PDB file of C-alpha atoms (C1' of nucleotides) in Angstrom:
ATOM      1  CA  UNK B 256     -21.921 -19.814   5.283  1.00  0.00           C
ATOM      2  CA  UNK B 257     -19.035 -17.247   3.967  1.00  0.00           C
ATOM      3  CA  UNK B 258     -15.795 -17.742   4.846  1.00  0.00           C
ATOM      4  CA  UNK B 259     -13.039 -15.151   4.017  1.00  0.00           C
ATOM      5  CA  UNK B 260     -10.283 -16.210   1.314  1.00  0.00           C
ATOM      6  CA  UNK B 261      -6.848 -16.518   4.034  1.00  0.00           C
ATOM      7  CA  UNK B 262      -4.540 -13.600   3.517  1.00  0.00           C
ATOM      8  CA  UNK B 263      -1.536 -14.733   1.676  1.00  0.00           C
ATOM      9  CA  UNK B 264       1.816 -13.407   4.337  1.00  0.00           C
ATOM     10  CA  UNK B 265       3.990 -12.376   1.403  1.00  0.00           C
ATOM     11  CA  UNK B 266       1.368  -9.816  -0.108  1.00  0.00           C
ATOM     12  CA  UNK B 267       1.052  -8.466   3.377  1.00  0.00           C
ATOM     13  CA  UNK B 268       4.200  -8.144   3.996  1.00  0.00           C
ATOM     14  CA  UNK B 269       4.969  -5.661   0.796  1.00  0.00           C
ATOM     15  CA  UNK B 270       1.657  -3.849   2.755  1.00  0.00           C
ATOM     16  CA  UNK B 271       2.941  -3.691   6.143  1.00  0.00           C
ATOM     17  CA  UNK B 272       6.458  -2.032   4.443  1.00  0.00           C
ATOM     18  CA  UNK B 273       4.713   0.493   2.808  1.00  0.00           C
ATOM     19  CA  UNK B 274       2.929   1.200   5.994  1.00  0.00           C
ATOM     20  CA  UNK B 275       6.498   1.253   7.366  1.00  0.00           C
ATOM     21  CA  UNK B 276       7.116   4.616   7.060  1.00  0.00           C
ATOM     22  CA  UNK B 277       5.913   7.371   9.268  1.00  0.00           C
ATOM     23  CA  UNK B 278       5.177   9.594   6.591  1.00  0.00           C
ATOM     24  CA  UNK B 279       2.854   7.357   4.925  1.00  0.00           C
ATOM     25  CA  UNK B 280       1.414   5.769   7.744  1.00  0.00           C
ATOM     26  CA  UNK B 281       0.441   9.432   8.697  1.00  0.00           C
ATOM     27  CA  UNK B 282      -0.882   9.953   5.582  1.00  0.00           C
ATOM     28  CA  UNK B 283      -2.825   7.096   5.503  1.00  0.00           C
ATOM     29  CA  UNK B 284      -4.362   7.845   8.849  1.00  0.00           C
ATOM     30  CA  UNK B 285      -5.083  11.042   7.987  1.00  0.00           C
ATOM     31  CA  UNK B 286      -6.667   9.701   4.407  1.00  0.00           C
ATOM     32  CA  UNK B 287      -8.729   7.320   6.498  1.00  0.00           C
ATOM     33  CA  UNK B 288     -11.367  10.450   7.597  1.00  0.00           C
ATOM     34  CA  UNK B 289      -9.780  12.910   5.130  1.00  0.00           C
ATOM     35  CA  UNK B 290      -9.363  13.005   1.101  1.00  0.00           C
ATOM     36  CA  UNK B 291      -6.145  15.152   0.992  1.00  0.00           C
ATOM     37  CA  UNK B 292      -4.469  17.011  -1.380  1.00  0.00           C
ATOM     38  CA  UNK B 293      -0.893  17.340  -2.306  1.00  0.00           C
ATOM     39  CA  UNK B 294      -0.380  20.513  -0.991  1.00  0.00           C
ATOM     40  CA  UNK B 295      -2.129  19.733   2.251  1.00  0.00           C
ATOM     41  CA  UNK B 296       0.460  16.734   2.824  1.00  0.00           C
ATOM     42  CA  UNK B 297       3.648  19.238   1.964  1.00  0.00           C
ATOM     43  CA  UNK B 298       2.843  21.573   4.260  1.00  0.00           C
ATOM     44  CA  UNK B 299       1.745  19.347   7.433  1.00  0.00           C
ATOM     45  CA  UNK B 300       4.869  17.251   6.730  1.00  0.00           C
ATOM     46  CA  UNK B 301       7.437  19.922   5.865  1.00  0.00           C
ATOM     47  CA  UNK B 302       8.523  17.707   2.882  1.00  0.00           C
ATOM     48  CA  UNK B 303       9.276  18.856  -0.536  1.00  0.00           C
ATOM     49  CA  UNK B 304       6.659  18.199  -3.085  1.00  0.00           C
ATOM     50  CA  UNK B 305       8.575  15.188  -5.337  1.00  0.00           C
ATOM     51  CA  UNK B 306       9.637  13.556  -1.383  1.00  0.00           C
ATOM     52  CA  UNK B 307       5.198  13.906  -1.132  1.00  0.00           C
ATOM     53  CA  UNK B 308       4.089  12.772  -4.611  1.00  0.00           C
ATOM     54  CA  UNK B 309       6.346   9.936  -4.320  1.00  0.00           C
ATOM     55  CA  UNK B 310       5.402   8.167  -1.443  1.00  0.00           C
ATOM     56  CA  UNK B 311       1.650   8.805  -2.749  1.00  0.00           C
ATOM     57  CA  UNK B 312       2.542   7.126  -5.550  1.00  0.00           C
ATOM     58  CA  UNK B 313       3.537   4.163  -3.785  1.00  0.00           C
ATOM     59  CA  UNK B 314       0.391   3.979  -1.956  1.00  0.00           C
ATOM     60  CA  UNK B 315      -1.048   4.518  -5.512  1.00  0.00           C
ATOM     61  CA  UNK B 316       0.916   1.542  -6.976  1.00  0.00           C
ATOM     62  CA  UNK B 317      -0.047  -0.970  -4.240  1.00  0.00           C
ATOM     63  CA  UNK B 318      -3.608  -0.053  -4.494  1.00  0.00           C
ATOM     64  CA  UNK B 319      -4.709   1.704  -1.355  1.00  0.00           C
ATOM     65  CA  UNK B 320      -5.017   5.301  -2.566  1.00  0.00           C
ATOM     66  CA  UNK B 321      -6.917   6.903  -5.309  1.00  0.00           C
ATOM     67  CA  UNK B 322      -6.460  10.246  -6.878  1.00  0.00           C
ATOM     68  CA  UNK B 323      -9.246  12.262  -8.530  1.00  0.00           C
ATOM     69  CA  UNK B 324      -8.296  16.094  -9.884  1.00  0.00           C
ATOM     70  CA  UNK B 325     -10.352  18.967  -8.942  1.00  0.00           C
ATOM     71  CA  UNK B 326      -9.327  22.239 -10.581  1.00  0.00           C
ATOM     72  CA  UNK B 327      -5.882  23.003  -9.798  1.00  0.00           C
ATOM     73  CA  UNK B 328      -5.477  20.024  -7.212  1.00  0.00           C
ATOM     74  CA  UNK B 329      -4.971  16.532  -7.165  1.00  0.00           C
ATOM     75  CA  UNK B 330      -6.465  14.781  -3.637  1.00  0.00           C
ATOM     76  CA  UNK B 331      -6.144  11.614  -3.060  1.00  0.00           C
ATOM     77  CA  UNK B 332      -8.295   9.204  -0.931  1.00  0.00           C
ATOM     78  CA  UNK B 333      -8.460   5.708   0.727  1.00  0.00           C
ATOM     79  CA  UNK B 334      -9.425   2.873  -1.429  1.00  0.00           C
ATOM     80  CA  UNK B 335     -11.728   0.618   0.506  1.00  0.00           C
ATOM     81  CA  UNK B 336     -12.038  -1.530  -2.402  1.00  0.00           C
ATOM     82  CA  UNK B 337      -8.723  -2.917  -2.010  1.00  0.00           C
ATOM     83  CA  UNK B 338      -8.694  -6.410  -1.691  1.00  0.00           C
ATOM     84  CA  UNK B 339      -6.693  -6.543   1.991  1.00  0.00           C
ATOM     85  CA  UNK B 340      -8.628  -2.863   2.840  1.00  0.00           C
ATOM     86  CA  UNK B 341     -10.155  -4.181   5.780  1.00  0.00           C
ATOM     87  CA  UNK B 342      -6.357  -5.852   7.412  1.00  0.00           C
ATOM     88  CA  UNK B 343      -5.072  -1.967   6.497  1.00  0.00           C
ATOM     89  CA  UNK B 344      -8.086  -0.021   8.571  1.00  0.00           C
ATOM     90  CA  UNK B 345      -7.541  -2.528  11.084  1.00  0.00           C
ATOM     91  CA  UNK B 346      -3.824  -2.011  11.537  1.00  0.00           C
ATOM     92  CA  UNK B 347      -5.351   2.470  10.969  1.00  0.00           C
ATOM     93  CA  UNK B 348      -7.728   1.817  13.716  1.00  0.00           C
ATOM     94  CA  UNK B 349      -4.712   1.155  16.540  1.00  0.00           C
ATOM     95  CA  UNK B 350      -3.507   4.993  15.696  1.00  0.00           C
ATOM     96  CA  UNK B 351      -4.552   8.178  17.144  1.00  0.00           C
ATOM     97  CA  UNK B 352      -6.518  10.221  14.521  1.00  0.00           C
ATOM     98  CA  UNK B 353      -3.922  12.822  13.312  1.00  0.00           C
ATOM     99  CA  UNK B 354      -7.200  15.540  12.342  1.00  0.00           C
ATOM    100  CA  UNK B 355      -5.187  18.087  14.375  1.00  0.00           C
ATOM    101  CA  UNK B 356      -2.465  18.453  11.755  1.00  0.00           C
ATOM    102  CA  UNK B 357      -5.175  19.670   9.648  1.00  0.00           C
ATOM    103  CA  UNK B 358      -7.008  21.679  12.039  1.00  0.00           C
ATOM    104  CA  UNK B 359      -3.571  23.300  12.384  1.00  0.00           C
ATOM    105  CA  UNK B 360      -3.231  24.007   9.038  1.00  0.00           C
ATOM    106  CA  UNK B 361      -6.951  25.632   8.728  1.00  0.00           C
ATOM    107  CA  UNK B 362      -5.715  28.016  11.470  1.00  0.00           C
ATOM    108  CA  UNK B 363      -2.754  29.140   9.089  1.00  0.00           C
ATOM    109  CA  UNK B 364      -5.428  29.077   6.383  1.00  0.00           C
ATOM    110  CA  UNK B 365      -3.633  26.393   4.582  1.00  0.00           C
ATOM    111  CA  UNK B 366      -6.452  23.860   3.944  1.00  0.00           C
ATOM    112  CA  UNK B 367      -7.437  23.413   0.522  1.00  0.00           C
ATOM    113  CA  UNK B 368     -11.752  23.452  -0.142  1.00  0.00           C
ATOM    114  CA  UNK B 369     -12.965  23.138  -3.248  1.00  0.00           C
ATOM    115  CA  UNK B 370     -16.417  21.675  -2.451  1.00  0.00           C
TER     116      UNK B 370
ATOM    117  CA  UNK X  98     -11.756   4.246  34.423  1.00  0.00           C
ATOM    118  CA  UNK X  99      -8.741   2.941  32.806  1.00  0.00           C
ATOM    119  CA  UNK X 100      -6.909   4.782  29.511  1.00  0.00           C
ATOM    120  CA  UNK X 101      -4.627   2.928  27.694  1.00  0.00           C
ATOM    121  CA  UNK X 102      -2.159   5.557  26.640  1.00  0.00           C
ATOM    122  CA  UNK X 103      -2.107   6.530  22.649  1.00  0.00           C
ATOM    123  CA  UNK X 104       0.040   4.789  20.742  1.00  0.00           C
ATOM    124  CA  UNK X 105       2.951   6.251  18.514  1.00  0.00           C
ATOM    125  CA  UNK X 106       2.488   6.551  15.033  1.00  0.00           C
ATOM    126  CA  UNK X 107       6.302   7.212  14.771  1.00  0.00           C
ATOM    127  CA  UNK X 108       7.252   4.205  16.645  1.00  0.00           C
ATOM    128  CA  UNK X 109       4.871   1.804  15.278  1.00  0.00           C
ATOM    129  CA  UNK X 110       5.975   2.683  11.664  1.00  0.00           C
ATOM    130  CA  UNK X 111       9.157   1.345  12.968  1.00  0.00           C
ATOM    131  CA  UNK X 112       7.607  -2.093  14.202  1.00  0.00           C
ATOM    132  CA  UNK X 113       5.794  -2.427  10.906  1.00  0.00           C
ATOM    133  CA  UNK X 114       8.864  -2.088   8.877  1.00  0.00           C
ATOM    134  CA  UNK X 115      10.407  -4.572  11.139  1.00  0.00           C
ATOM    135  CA  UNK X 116       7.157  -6.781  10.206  1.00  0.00           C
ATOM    136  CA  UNK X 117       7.235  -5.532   6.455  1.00  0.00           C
ATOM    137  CA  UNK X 118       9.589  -8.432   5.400  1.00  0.00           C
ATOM    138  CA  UNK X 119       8.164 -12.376   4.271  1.00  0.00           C
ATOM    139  CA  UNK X 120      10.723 -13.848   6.765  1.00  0.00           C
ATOM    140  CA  UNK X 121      10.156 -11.968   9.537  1.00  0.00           C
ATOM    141  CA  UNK X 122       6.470 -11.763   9.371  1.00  0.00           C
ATOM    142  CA  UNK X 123       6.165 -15.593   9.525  1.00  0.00           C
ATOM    143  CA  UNK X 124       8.702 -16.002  12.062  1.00  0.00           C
ATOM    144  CA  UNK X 125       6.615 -14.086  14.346  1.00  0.00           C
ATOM    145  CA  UNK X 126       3.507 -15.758  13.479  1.00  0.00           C
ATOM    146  CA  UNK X 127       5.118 -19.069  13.928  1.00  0.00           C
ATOM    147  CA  UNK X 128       6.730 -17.585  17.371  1.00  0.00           C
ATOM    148  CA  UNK X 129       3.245 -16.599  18.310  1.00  0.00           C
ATOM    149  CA  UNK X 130       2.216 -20.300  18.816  1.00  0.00           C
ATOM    150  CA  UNK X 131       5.681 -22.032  19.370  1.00  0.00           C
ATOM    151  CA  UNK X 132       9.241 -21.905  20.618  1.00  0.00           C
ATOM    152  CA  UNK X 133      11.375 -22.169  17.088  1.00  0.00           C
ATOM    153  CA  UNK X 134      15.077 -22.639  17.203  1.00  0.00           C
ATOM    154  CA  UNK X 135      17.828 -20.596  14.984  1.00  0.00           C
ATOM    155  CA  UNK X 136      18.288 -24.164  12.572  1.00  0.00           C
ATOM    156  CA  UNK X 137      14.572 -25.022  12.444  1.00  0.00           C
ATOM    157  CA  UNK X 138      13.687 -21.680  11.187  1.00  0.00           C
ATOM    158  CA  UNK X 139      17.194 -22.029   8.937  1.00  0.00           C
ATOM    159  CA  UNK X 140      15.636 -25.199   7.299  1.00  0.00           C
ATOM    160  CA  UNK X 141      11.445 -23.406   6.863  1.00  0.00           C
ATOM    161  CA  UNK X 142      13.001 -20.617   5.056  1.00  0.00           C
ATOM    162  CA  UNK X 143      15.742 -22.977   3.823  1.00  0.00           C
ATOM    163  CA  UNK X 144      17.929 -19.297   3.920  1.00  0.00           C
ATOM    164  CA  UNK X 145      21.490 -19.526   5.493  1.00  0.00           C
ATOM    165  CA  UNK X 146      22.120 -19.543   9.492  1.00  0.00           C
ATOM    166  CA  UNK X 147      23.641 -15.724   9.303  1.00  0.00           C
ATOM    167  CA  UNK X 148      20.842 -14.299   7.212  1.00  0.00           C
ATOM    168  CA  UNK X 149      18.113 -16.105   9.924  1.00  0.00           C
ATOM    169  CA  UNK X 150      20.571 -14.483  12.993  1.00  0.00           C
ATOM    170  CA  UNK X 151      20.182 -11.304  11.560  1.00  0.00           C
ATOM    171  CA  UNK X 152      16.777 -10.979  10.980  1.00  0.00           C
ATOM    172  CA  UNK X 153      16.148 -12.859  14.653  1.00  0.00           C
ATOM    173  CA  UNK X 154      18.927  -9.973  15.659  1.00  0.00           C
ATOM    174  CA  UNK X 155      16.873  -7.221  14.555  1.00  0.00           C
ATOM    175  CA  UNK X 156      13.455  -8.615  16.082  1.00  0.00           C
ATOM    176  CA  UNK X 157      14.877  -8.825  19.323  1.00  0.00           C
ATOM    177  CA  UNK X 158      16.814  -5.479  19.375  1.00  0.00           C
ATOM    178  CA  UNK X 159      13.095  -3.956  18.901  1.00  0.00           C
ATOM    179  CA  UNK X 160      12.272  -5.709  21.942  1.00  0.00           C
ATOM    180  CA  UNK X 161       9.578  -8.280  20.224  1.00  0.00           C
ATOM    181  CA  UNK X 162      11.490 -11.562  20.798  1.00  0.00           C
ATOM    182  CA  UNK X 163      13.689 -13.167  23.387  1.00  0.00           C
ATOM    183  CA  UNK X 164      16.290 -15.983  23.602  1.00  0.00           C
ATOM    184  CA  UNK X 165      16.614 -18.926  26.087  1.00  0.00           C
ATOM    185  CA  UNK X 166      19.197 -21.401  25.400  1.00  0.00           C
ATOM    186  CA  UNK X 167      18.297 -25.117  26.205  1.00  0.00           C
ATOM    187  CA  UNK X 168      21.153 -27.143  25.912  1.00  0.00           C
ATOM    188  CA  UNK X 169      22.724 -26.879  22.144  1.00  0.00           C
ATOM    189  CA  UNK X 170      20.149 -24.679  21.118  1.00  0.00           C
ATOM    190  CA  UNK X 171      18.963 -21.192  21.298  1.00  0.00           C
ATOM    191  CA  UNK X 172      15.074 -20.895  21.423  1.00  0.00           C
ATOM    192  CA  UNK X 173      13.365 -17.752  20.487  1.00  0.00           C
ATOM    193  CA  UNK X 174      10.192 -17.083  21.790  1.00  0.00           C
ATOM    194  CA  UNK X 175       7.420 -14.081  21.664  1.00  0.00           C
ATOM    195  CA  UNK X 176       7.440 -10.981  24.086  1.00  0.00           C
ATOM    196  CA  UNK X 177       4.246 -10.109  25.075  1.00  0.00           C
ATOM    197  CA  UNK X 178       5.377  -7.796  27.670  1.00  0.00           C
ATOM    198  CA  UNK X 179       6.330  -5.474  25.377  1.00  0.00           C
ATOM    199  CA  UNK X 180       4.856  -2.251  25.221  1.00  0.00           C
ATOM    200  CA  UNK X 181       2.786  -2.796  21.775  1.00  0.00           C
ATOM    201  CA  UNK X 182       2.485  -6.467  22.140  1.00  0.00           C
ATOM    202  CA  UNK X 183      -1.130  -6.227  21.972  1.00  0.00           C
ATOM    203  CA  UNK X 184      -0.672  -4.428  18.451  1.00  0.00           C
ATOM    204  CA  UNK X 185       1.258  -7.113  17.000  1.00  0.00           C
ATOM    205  CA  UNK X 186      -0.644  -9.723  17.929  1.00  0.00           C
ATOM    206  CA  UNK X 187      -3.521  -8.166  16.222  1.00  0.00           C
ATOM    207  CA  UNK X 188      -1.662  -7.664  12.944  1.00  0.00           C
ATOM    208  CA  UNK X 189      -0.067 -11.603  12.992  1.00  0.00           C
ATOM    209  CA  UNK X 190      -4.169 -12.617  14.249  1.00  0.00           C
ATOM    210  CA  UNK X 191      -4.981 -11.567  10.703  1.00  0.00           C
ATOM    211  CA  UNK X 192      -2.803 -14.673   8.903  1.00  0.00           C
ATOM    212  CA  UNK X 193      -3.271 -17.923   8.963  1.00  0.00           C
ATOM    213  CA  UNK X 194      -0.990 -19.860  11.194  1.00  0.00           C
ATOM    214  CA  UNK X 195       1.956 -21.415   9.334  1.00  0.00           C
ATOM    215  CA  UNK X 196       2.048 -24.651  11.617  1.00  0.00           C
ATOM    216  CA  UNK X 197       2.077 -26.920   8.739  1.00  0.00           C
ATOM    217  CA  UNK X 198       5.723 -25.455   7.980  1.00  0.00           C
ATOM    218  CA  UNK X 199       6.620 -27.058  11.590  1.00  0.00           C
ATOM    219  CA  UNK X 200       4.794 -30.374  10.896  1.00  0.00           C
ATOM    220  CA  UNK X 201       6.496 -30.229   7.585  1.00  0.00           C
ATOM    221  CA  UNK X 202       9.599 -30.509   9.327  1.00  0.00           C
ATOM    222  CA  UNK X 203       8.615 -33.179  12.352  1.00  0.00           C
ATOM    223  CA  UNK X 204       8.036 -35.139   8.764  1.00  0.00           C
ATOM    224  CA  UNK X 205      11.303 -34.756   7.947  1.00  0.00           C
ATOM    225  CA  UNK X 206      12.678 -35.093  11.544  1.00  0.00           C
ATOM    226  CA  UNK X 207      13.772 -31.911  11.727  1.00  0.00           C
ATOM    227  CA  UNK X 208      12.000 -30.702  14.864  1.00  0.00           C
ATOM    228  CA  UNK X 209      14.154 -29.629  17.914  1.00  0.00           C
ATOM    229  CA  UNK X 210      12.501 -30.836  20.599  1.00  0.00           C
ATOM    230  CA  UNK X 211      14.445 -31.181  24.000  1.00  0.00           C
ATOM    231  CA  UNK X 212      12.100 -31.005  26.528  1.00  0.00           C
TER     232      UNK X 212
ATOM    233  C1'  DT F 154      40.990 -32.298  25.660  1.00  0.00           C
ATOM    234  C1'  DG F 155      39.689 -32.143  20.930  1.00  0.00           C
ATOM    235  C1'  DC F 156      35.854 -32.365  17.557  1.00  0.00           C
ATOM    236  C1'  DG F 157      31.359 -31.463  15.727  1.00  0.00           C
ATOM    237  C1'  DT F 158      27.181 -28.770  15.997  1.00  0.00           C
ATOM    238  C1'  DA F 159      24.592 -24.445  16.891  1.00  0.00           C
ATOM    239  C1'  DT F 160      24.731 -19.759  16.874  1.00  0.00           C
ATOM    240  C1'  DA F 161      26.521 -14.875  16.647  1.00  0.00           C
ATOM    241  C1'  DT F 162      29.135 -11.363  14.633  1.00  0.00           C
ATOM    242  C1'  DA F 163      32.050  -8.783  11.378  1.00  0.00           C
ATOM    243  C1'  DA F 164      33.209  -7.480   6.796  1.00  0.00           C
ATOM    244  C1'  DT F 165      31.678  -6.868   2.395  1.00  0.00           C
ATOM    245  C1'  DC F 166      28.668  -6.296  -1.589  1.00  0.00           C
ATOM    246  C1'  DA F 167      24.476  -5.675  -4.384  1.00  0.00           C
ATOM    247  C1'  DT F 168      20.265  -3.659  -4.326  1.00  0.00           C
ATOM    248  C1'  DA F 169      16.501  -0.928  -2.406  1.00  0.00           C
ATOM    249  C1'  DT F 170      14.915   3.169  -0.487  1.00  0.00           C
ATOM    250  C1'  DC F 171      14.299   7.944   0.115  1.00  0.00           C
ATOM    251  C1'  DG F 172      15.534  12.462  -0.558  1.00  0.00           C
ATOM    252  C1'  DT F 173      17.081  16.284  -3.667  1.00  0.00           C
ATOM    253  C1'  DT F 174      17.392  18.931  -7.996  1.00  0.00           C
ATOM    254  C1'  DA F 175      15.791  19.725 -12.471  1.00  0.00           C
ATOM    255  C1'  DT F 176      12.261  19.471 -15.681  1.00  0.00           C
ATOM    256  C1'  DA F 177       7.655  18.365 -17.749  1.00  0.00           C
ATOM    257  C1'  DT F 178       2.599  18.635 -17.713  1.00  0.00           C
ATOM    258  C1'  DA F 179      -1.906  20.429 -16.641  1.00  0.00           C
ATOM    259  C1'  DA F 180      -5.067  23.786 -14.883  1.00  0.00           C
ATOM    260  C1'  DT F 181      -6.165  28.715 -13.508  1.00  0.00           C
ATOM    261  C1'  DC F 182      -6.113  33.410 -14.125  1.00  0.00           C
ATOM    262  C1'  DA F 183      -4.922  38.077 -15.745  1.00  0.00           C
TER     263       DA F 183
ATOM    264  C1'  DT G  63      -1.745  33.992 -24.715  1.00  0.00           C
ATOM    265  C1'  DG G  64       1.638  34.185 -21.024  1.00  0.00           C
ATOM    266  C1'  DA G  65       2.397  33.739 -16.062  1.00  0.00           C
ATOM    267  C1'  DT G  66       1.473  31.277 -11.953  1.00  0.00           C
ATOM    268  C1'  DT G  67       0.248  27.302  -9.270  1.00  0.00           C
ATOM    269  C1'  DA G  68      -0.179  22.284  -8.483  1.00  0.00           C
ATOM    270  C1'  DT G  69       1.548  18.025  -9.453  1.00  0.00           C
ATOM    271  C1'  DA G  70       4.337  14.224 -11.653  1.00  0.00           C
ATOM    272  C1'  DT G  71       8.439  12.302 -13.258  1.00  0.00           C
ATOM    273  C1'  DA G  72      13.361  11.546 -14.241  1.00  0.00           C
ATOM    274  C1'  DA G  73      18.068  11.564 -12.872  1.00  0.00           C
ATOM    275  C1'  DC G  74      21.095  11.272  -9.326  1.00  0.00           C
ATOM    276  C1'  DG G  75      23.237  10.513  -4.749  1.00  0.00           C
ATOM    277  C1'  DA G  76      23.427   9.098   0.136  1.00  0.00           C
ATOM    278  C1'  DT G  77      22.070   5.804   3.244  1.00  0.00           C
ATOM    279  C1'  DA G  78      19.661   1.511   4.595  1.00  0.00           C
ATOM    280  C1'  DT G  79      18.829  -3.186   3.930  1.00  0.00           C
ATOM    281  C1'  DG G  80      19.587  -7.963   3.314  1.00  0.00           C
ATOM    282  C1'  DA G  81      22.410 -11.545   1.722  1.00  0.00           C
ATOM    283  C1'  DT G  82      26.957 -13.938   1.570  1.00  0.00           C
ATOM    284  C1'  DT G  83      31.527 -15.318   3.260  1.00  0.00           C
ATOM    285  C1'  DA G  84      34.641 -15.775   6.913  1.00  0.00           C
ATOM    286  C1'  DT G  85      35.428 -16.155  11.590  1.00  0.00           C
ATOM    287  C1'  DA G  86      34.481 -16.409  16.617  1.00  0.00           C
ATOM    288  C1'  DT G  87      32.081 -18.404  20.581  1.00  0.00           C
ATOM    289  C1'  DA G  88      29.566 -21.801  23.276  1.00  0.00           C
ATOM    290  C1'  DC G  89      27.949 -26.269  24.222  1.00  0.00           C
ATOM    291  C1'  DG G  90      27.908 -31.501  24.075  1.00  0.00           C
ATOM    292  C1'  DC G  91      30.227 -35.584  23.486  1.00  0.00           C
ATOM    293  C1'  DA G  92      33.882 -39.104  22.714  1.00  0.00           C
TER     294       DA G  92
END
DNA sequence: TGCGTATATAATCATATCGTTATATAATCA
DNA sequence: TGATTATATAACGATATGATTATATACGCA
């Protein structure tokens, strides 16, 4: 019979800040059906790049994002690997998807695709 | 059919800041299963009686806590009326319960109880 | 009524956070 | 190779946060 290690409160707690911030709890949503670039993220947010690439690496620091390079851009993706992934998708899973911010920036032709 | 309406992703960052700090977090776990008075939760976090108001200050100004006073003492206690209850309750269901910081202090006779 | 206990609030300070500006690095393309 | 684009990082500043100290308020009790 498995049982599941108990989640230590104080680690969660750093999670839930980082997840206290609208900008990167949007982004995370979004990451959770999207990989995203940095680009993308700038223009649905109407941030400057450093304000994006900073809060990215944040999420990057505690774990929960990945970046891989593909060409030019950087995207970045959900790391379901991470050892409290399935507490953060839970907490995801209460949101709203936000896919129409991208949709949105398709229709201005903004969407990076480099498949 | 019912709908429940979609929640905020802008107002829920707020709530998970609010939740995004070790004292905090386990003050509303322990509030999820008991009553706690300001000194009780003064001598689990052994922190100082202003830094315990403020914290229970900012909890209740979101709406997620509420105050009776019995006597000498001012209990706080979980709202689950309010409008993302259901949300926090499913983050705090995640941790274990922190109980044995209550029995911890019945040991030491330092339980309120004036029932 | 006066004292002790429980709690809240105000003022203050150190530190954290988040944004901006400036600059560095890496890839693409002409 | 040089210019352009995408991204990261460093330095800095404004504001937010959380703790402490000092003080005020409310209740219970002798």
């Amino acid at each position: 019979m498995e049982t599941k290690p108990a989640m230590d409160i104080q680690k969660s707690a750093l999670l839930l800040k980082l997840l206290g911030d609208k900008t990167r709890l949007t982004m995370m949503k979004l990451l959770q059906s999207h990989e995203c670039c940095v680009c993308e993220f700038t223009a649905i947010f109407e941030a400057s790049q450093p304000a994006i690439s900073q809060h990215l690496r944040k999420l990057k620091d505690a774990g929960l994002v990945q970046e891989t390079r593909r060409g030019q851009w950087i995207f970045y993706s959900i790391r379901r690997d991470h050892e409290y992934a399935p507490f953060v998708e839970d907490v995801l899973n209460h949101f709203p998807d936000q896919n129409e911010r991208l949709t949105n920036l398709e229709k201005q032709g903004l969407r990076i695709s480099c498949e």
